[in-house]
GROMACS .gro file of C-alpha atoms in nm:
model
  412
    1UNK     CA    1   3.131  -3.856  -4.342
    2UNK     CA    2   2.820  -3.844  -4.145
    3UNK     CA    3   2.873  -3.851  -3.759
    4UNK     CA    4   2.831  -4.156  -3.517
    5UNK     CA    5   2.462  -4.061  -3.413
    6UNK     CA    6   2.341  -4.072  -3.766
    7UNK     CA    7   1.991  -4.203  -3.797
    8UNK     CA    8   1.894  -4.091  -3.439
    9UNK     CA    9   1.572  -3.891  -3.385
   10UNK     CA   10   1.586  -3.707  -3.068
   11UNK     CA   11   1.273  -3.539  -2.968
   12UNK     CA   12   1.392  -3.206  -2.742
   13UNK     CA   13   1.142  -3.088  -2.501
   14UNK     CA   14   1.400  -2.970  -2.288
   15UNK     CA   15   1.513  -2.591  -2.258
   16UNK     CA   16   1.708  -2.318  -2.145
   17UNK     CA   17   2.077  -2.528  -2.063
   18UNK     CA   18   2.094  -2.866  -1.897
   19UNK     CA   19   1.889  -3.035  -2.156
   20UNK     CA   20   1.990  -2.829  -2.490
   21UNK     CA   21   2.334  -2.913  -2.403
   22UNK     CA   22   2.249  -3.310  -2.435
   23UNK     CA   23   2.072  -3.175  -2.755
   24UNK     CA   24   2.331  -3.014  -2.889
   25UNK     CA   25   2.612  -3.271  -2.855
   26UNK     CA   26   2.397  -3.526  -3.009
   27UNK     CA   27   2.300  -3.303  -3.292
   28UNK     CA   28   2.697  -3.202  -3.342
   29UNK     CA   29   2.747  -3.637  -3.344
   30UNK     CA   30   2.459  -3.677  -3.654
   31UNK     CA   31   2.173  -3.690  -3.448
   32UNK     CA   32   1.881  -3.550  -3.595
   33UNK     CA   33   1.739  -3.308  -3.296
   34UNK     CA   34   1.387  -3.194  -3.370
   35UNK     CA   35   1.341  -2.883  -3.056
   36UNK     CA   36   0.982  -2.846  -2.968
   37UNK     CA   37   0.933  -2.438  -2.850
   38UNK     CA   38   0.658  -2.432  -2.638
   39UNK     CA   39   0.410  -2.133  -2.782
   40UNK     CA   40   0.461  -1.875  -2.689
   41UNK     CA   41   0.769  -1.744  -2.669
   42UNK     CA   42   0.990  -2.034  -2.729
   43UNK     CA   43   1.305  -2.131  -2.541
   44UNK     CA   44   1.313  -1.905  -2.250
   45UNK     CA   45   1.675  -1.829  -2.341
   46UNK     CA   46   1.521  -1.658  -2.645
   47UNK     CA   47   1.434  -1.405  -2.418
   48UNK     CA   48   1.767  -1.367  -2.296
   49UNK     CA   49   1.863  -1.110  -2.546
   50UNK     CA   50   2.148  -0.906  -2.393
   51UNK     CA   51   2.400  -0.947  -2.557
   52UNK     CA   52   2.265  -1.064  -2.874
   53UNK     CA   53   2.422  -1.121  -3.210
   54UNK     CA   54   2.221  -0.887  -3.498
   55UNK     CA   55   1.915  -0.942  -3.273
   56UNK     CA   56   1.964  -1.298  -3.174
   57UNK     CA   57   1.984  -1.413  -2.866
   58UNK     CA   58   2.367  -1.544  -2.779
   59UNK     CA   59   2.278  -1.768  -2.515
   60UNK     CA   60   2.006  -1.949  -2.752
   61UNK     CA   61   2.250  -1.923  -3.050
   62UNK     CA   62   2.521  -2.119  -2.812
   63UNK     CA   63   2.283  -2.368  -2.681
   64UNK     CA   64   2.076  -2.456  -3.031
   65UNK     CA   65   2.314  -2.519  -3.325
   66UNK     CA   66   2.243  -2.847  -3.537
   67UNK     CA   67   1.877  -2.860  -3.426
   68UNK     CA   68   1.551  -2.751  -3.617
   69UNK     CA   69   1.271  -2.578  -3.443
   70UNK     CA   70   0.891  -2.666  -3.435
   71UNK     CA   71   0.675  -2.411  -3.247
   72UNK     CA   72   0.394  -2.587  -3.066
   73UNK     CA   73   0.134  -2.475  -2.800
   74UNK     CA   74   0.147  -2.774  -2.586
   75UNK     CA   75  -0.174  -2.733  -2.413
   76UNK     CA   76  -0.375  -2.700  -2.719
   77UNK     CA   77  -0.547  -3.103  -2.880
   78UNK     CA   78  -0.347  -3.001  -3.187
   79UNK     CA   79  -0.054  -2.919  -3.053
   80UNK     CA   80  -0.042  -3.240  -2.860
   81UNK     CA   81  -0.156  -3.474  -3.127
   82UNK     CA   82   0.170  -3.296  -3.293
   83UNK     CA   83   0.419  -3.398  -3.040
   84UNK     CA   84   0.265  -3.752  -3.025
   85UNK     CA   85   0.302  -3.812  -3.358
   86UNK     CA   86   0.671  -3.664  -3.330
   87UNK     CA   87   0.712  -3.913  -3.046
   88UNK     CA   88   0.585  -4.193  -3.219
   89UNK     CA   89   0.892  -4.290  -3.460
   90UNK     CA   90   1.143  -4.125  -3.194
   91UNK     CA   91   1.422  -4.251  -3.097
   92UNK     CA   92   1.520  -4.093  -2.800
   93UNK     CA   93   1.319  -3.783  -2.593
   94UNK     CA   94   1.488  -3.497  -2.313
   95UNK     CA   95   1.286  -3.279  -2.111
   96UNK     CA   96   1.329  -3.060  -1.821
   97UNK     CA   97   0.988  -2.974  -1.671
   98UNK     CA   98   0.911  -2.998  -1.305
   99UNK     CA   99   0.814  -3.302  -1.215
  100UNK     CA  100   0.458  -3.413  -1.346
  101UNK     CA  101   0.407  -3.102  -1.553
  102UNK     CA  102   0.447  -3.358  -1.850
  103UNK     CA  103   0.286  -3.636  -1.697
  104UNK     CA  104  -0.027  -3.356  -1.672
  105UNK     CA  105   0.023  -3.315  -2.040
  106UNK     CA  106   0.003  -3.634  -2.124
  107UNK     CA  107   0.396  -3.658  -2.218
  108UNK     CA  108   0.522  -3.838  -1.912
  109UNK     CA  109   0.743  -4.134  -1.945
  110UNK     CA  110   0.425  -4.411  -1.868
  111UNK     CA  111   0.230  -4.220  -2.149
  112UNK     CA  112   0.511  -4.198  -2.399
  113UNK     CA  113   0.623  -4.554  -2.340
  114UNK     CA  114   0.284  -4.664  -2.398
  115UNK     CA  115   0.289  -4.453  -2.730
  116UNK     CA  116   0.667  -4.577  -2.794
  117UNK     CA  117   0.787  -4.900  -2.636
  118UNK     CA  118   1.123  -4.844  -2.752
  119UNK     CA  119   1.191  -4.473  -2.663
  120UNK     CA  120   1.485  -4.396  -2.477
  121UNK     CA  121   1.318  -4.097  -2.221
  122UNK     CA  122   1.555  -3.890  -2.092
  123UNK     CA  123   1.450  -3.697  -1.762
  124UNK     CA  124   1.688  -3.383  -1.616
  125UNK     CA  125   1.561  -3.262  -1.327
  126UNK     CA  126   1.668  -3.059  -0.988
  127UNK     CA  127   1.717  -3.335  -0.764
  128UNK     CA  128   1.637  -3.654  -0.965
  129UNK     CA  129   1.309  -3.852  -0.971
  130UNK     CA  130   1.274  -4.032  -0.651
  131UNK     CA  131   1.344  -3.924  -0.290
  132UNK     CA  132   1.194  -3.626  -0.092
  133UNK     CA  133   1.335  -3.342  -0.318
  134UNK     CA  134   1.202  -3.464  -0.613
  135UNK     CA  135   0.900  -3.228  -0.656
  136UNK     CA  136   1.156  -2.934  -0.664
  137UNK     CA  137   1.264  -2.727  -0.914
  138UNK     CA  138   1.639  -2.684  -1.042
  139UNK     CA  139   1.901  -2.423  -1.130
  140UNK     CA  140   2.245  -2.428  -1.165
  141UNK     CA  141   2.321  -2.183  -0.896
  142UNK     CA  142   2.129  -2.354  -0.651
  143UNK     CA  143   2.281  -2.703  -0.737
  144UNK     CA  144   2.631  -2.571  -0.665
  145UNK     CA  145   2.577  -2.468  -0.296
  146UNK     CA  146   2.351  -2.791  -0.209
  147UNK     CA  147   2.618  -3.007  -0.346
  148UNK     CA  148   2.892  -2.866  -0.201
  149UNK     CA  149   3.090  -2.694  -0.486
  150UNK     CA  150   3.042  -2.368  -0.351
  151UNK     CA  151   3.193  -2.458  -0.029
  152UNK     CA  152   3.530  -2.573  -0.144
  153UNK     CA  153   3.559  -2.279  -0.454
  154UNK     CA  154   3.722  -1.933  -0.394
  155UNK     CA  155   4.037  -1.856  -0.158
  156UNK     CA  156   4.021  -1.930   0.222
  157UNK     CA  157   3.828  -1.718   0.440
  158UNK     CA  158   3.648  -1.569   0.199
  159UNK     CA  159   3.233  -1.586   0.108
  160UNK     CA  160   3.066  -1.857  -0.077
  161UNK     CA  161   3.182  -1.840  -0.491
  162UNK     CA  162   3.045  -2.001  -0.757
  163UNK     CA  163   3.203  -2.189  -1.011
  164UNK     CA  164   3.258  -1.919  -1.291
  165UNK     CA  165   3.043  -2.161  -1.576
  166UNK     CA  166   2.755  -2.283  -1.503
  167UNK     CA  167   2.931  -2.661  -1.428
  168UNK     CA  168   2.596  -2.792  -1.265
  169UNK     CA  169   2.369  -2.748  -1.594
  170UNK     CA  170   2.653  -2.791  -1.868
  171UNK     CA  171   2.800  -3.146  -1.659
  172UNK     CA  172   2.371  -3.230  -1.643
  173UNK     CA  173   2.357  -3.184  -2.026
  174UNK     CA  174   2.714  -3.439  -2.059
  175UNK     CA  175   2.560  -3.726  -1.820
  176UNK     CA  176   2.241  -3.717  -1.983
  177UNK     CA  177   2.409  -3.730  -2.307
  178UNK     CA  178   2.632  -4.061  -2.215
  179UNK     CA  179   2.323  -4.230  -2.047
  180UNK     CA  180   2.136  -4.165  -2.335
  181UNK     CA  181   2.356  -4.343  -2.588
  182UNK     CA  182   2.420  -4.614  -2.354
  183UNK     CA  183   2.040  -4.693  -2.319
  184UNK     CA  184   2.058  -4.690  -2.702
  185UNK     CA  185   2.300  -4.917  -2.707
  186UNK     CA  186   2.110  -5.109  -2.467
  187UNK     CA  187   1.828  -5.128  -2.653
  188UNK     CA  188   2.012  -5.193  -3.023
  189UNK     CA  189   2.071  -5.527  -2.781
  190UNK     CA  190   1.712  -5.613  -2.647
  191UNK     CA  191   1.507  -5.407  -2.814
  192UNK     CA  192   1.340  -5.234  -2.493
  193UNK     CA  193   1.392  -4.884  -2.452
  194UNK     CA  194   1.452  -4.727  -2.072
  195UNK     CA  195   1.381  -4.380  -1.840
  196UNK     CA  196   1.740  -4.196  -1.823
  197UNK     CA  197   1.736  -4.000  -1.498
  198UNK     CA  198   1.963  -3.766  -1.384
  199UNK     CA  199   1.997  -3.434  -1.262
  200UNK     CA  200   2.159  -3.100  -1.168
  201UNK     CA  201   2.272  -3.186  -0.833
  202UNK     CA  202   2.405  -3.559  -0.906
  203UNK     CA  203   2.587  -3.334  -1.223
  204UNK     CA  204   2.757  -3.075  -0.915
  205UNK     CA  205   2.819  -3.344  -0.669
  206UNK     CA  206   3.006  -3.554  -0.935
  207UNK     CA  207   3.275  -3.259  -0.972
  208UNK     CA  208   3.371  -3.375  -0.567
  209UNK     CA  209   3.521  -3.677  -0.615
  210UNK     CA  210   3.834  -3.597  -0.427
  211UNK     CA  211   3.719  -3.374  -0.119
  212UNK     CA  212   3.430  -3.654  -0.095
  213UNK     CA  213   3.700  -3.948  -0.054
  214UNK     CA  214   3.851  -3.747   0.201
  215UNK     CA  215   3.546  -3.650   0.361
  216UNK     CA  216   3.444  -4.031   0.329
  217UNK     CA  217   3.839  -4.088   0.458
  218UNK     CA  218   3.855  -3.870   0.730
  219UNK     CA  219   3.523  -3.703   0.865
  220UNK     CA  220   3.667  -3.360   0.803
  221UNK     CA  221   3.489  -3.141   0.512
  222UNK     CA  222   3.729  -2.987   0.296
  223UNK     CA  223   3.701  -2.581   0.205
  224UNK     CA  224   3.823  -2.355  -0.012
  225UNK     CA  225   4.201  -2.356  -0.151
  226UNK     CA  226   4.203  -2.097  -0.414
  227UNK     CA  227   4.391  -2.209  -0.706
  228UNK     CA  228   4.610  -2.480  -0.492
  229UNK     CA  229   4.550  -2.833  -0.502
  230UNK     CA  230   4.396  -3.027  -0.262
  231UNK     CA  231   4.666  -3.334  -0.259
  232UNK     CA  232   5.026  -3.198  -0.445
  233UNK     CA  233   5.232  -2.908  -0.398
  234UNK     CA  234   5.285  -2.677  -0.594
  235UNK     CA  235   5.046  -2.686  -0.788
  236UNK     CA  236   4.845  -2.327  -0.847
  237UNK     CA  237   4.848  -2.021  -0.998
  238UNK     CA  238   5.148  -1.753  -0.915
  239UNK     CA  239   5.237  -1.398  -0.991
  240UNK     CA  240   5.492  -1.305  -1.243
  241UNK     CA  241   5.646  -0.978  -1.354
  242UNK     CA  242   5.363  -0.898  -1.553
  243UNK     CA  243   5.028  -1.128  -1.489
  244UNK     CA  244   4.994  -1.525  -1.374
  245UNK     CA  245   5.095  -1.854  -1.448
  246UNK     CA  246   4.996  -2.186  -1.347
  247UNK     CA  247   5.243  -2.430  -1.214
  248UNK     CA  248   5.244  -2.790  -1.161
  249UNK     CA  249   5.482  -2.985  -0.969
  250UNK     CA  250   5.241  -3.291  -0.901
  251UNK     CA  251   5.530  -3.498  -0.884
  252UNK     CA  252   5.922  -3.496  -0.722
  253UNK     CA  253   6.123  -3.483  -1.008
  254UNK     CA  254   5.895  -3.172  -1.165
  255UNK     CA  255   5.950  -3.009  -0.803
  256UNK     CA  256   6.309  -3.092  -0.841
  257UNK     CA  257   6.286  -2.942  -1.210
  258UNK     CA  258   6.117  -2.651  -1.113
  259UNK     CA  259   6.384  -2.515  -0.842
  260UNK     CA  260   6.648  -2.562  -1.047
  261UNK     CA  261   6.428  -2.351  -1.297
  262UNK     CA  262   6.365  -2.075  -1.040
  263UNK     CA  263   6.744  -2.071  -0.986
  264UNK     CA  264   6.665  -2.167  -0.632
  265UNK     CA  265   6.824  -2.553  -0.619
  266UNK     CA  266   6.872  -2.558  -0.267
  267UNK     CA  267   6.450  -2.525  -0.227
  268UNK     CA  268   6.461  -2.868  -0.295
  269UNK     CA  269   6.648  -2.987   0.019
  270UNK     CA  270   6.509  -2.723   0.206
  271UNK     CA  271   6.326  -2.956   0.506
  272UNK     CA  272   5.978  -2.746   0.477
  273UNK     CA  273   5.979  -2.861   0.135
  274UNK     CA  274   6.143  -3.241   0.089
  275UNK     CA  275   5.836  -3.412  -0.015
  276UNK     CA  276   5.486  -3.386  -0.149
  277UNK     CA  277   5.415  -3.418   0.200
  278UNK     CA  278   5.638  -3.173   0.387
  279UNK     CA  279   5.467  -2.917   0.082
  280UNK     CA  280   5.132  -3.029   0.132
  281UNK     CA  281   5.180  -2.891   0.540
  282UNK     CA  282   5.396  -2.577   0.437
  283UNK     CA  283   5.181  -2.435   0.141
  284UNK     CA  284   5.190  -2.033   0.254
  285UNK     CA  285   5.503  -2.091   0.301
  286UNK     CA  286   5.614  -2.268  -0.029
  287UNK     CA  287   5.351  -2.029  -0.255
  288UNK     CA  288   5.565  -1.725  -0.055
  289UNK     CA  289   5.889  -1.838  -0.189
  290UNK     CA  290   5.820  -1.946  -0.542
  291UNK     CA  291   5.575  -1.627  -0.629
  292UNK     CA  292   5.855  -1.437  -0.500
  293UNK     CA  293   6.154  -1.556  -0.738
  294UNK     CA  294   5.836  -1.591  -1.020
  295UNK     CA  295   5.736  -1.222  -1.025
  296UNK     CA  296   6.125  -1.130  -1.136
  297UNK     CA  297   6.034  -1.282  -1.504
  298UNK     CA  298   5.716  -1.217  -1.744
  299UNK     CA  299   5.456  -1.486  -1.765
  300UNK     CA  300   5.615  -1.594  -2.161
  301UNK     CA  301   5.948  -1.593  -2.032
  302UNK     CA  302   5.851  -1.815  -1.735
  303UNK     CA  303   5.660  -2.068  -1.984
  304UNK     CA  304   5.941  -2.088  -2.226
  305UNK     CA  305   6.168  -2.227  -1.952
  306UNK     CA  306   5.884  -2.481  -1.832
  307UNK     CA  307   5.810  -2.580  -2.170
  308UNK     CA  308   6.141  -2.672  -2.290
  309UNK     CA  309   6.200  -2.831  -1.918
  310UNK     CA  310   5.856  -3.016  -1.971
  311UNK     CA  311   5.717  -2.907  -1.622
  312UNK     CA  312   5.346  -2.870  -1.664
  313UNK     CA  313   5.258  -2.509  -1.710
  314UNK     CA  314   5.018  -2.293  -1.880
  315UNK     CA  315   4.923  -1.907  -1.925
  316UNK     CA  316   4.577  -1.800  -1.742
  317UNK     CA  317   4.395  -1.649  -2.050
  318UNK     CA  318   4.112  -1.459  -2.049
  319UNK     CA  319   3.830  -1.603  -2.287
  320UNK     CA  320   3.880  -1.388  -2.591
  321UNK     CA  321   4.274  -1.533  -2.529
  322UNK     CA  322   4.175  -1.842  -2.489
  323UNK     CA  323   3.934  -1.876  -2.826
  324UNK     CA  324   4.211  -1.688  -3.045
  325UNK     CA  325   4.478  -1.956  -2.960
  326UNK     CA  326   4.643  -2.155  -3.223
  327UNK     CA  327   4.601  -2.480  -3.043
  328UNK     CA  328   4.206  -2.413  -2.989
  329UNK     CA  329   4.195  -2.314  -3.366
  330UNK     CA  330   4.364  -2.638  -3.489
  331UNK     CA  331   4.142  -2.870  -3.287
  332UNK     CA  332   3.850  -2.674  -3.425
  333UNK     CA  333   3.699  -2.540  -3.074
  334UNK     CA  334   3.606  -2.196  -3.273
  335UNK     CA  335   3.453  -2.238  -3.592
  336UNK     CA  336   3.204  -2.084  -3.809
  337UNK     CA  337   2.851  -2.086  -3.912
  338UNK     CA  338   2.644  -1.918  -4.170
  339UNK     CA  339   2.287  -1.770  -4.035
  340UNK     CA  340   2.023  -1.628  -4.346
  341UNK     CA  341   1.970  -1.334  -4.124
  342UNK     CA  342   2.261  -1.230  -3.907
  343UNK     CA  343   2.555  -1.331  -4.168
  344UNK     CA  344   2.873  -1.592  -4.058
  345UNK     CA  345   2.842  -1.687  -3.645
  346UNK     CA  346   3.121  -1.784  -3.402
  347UNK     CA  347   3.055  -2.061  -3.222
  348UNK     CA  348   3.230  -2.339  -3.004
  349UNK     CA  349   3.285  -2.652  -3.198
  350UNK     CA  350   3.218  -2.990  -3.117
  351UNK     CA  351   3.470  -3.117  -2.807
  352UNK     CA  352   3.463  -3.476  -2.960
  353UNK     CA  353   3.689  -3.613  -3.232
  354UNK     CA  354   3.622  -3.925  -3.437
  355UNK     CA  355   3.836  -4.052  -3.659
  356UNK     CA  356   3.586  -4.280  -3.879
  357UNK     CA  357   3.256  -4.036  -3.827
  358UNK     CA  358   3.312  -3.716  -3.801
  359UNK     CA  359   3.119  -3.467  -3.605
  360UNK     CA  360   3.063  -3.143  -3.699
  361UNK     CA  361   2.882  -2.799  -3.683
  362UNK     CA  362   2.620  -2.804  -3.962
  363UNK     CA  363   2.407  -2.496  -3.947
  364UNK     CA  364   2.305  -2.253  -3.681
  365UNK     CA  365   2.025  -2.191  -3.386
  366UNK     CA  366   1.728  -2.172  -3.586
  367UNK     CA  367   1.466  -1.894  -3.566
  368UNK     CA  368   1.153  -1.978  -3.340
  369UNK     CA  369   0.937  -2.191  -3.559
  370UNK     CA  370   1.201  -2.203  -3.864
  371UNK     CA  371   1.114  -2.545  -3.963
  372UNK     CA  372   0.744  -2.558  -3.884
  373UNK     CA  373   0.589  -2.687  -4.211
  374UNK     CA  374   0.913  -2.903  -4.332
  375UNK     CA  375   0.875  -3.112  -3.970
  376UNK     CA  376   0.459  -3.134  -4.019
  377UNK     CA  377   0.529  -3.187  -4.381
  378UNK     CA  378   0.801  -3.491  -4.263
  379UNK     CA  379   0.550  -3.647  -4.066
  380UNK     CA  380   0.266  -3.702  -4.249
  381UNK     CA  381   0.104  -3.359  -4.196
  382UNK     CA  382  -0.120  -3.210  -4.575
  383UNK     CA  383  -0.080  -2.841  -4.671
  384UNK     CA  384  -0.485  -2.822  -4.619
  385UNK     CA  385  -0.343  -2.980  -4.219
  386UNK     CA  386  -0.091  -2.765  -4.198
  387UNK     CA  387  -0.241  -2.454  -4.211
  388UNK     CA  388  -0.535  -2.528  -4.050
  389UNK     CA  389  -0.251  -2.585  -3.706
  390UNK     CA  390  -0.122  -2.271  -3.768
  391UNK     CA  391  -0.487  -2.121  -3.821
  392UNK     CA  392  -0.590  -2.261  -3.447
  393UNK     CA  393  -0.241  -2.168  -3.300
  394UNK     CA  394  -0.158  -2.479  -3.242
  395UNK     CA  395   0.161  -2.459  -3.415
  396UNK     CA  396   0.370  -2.111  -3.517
  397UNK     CA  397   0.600  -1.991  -3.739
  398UNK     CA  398   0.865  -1.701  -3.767
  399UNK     CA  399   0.705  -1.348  -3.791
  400UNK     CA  400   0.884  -1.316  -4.082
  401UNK     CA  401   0.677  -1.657  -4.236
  402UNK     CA  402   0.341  -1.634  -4.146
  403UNK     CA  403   0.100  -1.493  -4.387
  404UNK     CA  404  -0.005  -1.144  -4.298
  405UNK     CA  405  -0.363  -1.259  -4.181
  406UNK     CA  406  -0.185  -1.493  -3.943
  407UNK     CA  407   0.139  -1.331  -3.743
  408UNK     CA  408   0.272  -1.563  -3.473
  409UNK     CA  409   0.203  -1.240  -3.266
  410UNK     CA  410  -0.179  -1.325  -3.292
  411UNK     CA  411  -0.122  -1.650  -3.092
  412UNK     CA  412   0.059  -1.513  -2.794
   0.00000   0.00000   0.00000
């Protein structure tokens, strides 16, 4: 079966997170993602080599699966006349350069329109398009604290925390994804493609629904709450004999379930502790008394009795924990790729299931440059063409591919 996106030529121009994450979850749904590398160097992640895998850089190798890689000075009339002709059958097109850097180009949305009536342009930026922040430049980091996140994350009293993932850039990379297939759709309908714009902080504010209808409800700016939830009791992480658990008692009859559990019945007539709403105003004092009757049992003992009770709970795993689990093994979350140079890859599979087209992890990162010639050969490009672009620098290949009177080294 070949995946949903099928057919689809997506143009990346986009690097480093935000944008290869679009790239990547279109190429793991059949897209085919062609990933212009800007010469030289490449995707700055490439640089990013601590920790690597044989020599590779992880972060590139987790962004960069499914896609093939043309290395292209962008600056140069022959790199440029490259990309145009790459944009001119395109489907759809992601970048993430600072506003106008493209436009300055000659790659901005009015010139690729005009090239491509019916591309689907998909912009990720720092602060969007329009309004008075649009001229600035984005990172995930940055996002987090202007939108709020970093406000309401981490225990009370204590500094500013960041999420632990980078939630800004990865949530960027899922919106521009879903606007980009629904402007396909779109245009399947009228034929008239669109500009997709979003952007790292829309992506961070998004994650504040809640504390933003009860900042909208009440004035009052929420803060930090550790692991507890904002709206139910309990519901957070507690100590056990011998590491944590998460509990949730978002509703009365798990609450109910849950002291019987404990062995502590009478908790649930006790008056600090009634409702949801007596719990909600006596948190400290309701975390106090369950942690205390939860460190007397191990964390697996604890979750067998929840589990066969059915009151939500679940182990807090550490990330090699998490990837080894049977459950993230049968939906196919870790799975396996085979690289010509560094042998069989781990990587994170595809979090979408289909059941009539299926999606899938069909080859690695590639190597900056890999597929050079096969893309120029693809679009119309001679062999006499072809090397005369590499000749001038205004394409490169791998080190490993270039003839030895031409190393991609001589075009840095």
């Amino acid at each position: 079966m070949s995946g949903p996106l099928s057919g689809l030529k997506v143009v990346e121009l986009a690097q480093i997170m935000a944008g290869p994450t679009c790239g990547m979850l279109l190429a793991d749904m059949g897209a085919e993602v062609i990933k212009v590398e800007k010469m030289p160097g490449g995707d700055d992640t490439r640089t990013w080599n601590e920790p690597s895998i044989a020599g590779e850089s992880a972060a590139f190798i987790a962004m960069n699966r499914n896609k093939r890689s043309i290395a292209v000075d962008l600056k140069s009339a022959g790199g440029k006349a490259v990309v145009r002709r790459l944009l001119a059958d395109a489907d759809v097109v992601t970048e993430n350069f600072r506003q106008g850097a493209l436009d300055r180009l000659g790659f901005g949305y009015p010139q690729v329109r005009e090239l491509n009536p019916a591309i689907v342009y998909c912009s990720i930026s720092g602060y969007g398009r329009t309004g008075p922040y649009s001229g600035k430049g984005g990172f995930d980091l940055i996002a987090q604290g202007f939108a709020g996140l970093m406000s309401i994350t981490g225990e009370p009293g204590g500094a500013p925390v960041k999420s632990g993932s980078p939630i800004a850039d990865i949530n960027a990379g899922i919106l521009a994804a879903l606007g980009i297939v629904s402007a396909y759709i779109h245009r399947l309908k009228t034929g008239r493609g669109q500009l997709v714009d979003t952007s790292l902080m829309e992506a961070a504010v998004q994650q504040t629904y809640w504390q933003a209808a009860m900042f909208f409800a009440t004035g009052v700016s929420a803060g930090p709450t550790g692991s507890a939830h904002l709206l139910t009791a309990p519901y957070q992480a507690f100590p056990t004999r011998d590491g944590w658990l998460n509990l949730g008692g978002a509703n009365q009859s798990n609450w109910q379930r849950i002291t019987r559990i404990v062995g502590a019945p009478s908790l649930a007539d006790d008056p600090r502790f009634v409702t949801n709403a007596d719990r909600m105003r006596n948190v400290p004092a309701l975390a106090a008394e369950l942690g205390a009757l939860l460190r007397v049992r191990t964390t697996a003992e604890w979750l067998a009795a929840f589990d066969a009770a059915g009151v939500p709970a679940g182990p807090i795993n550490r990330i090699g924990d998490a990837l080894g689990d049977p459950q993230m093994l049968a939906r196919e979350m870790v799975v396996e790729v085979e690289h010509p140079h560094t042998g069989r890859q781990r990587v994170l599979g595809c979090p979408i299931k289909f059941s009539e087209t299926a999606s899938r992890v069909r080859g690695p990162a590639p190597r900056f440059g890999e597929h050079t010639r096969e893309i120029l050969a693809e679009h119309g490009y001679g062999s006499e063409d072809i090397e005369r672009l590499i000749a001038d620098c205004a394409v490169g290949l791998p080190s490993a591919d270039a003839v030895a009177a031409e190393p991609v080294e001589a075009c840095a």
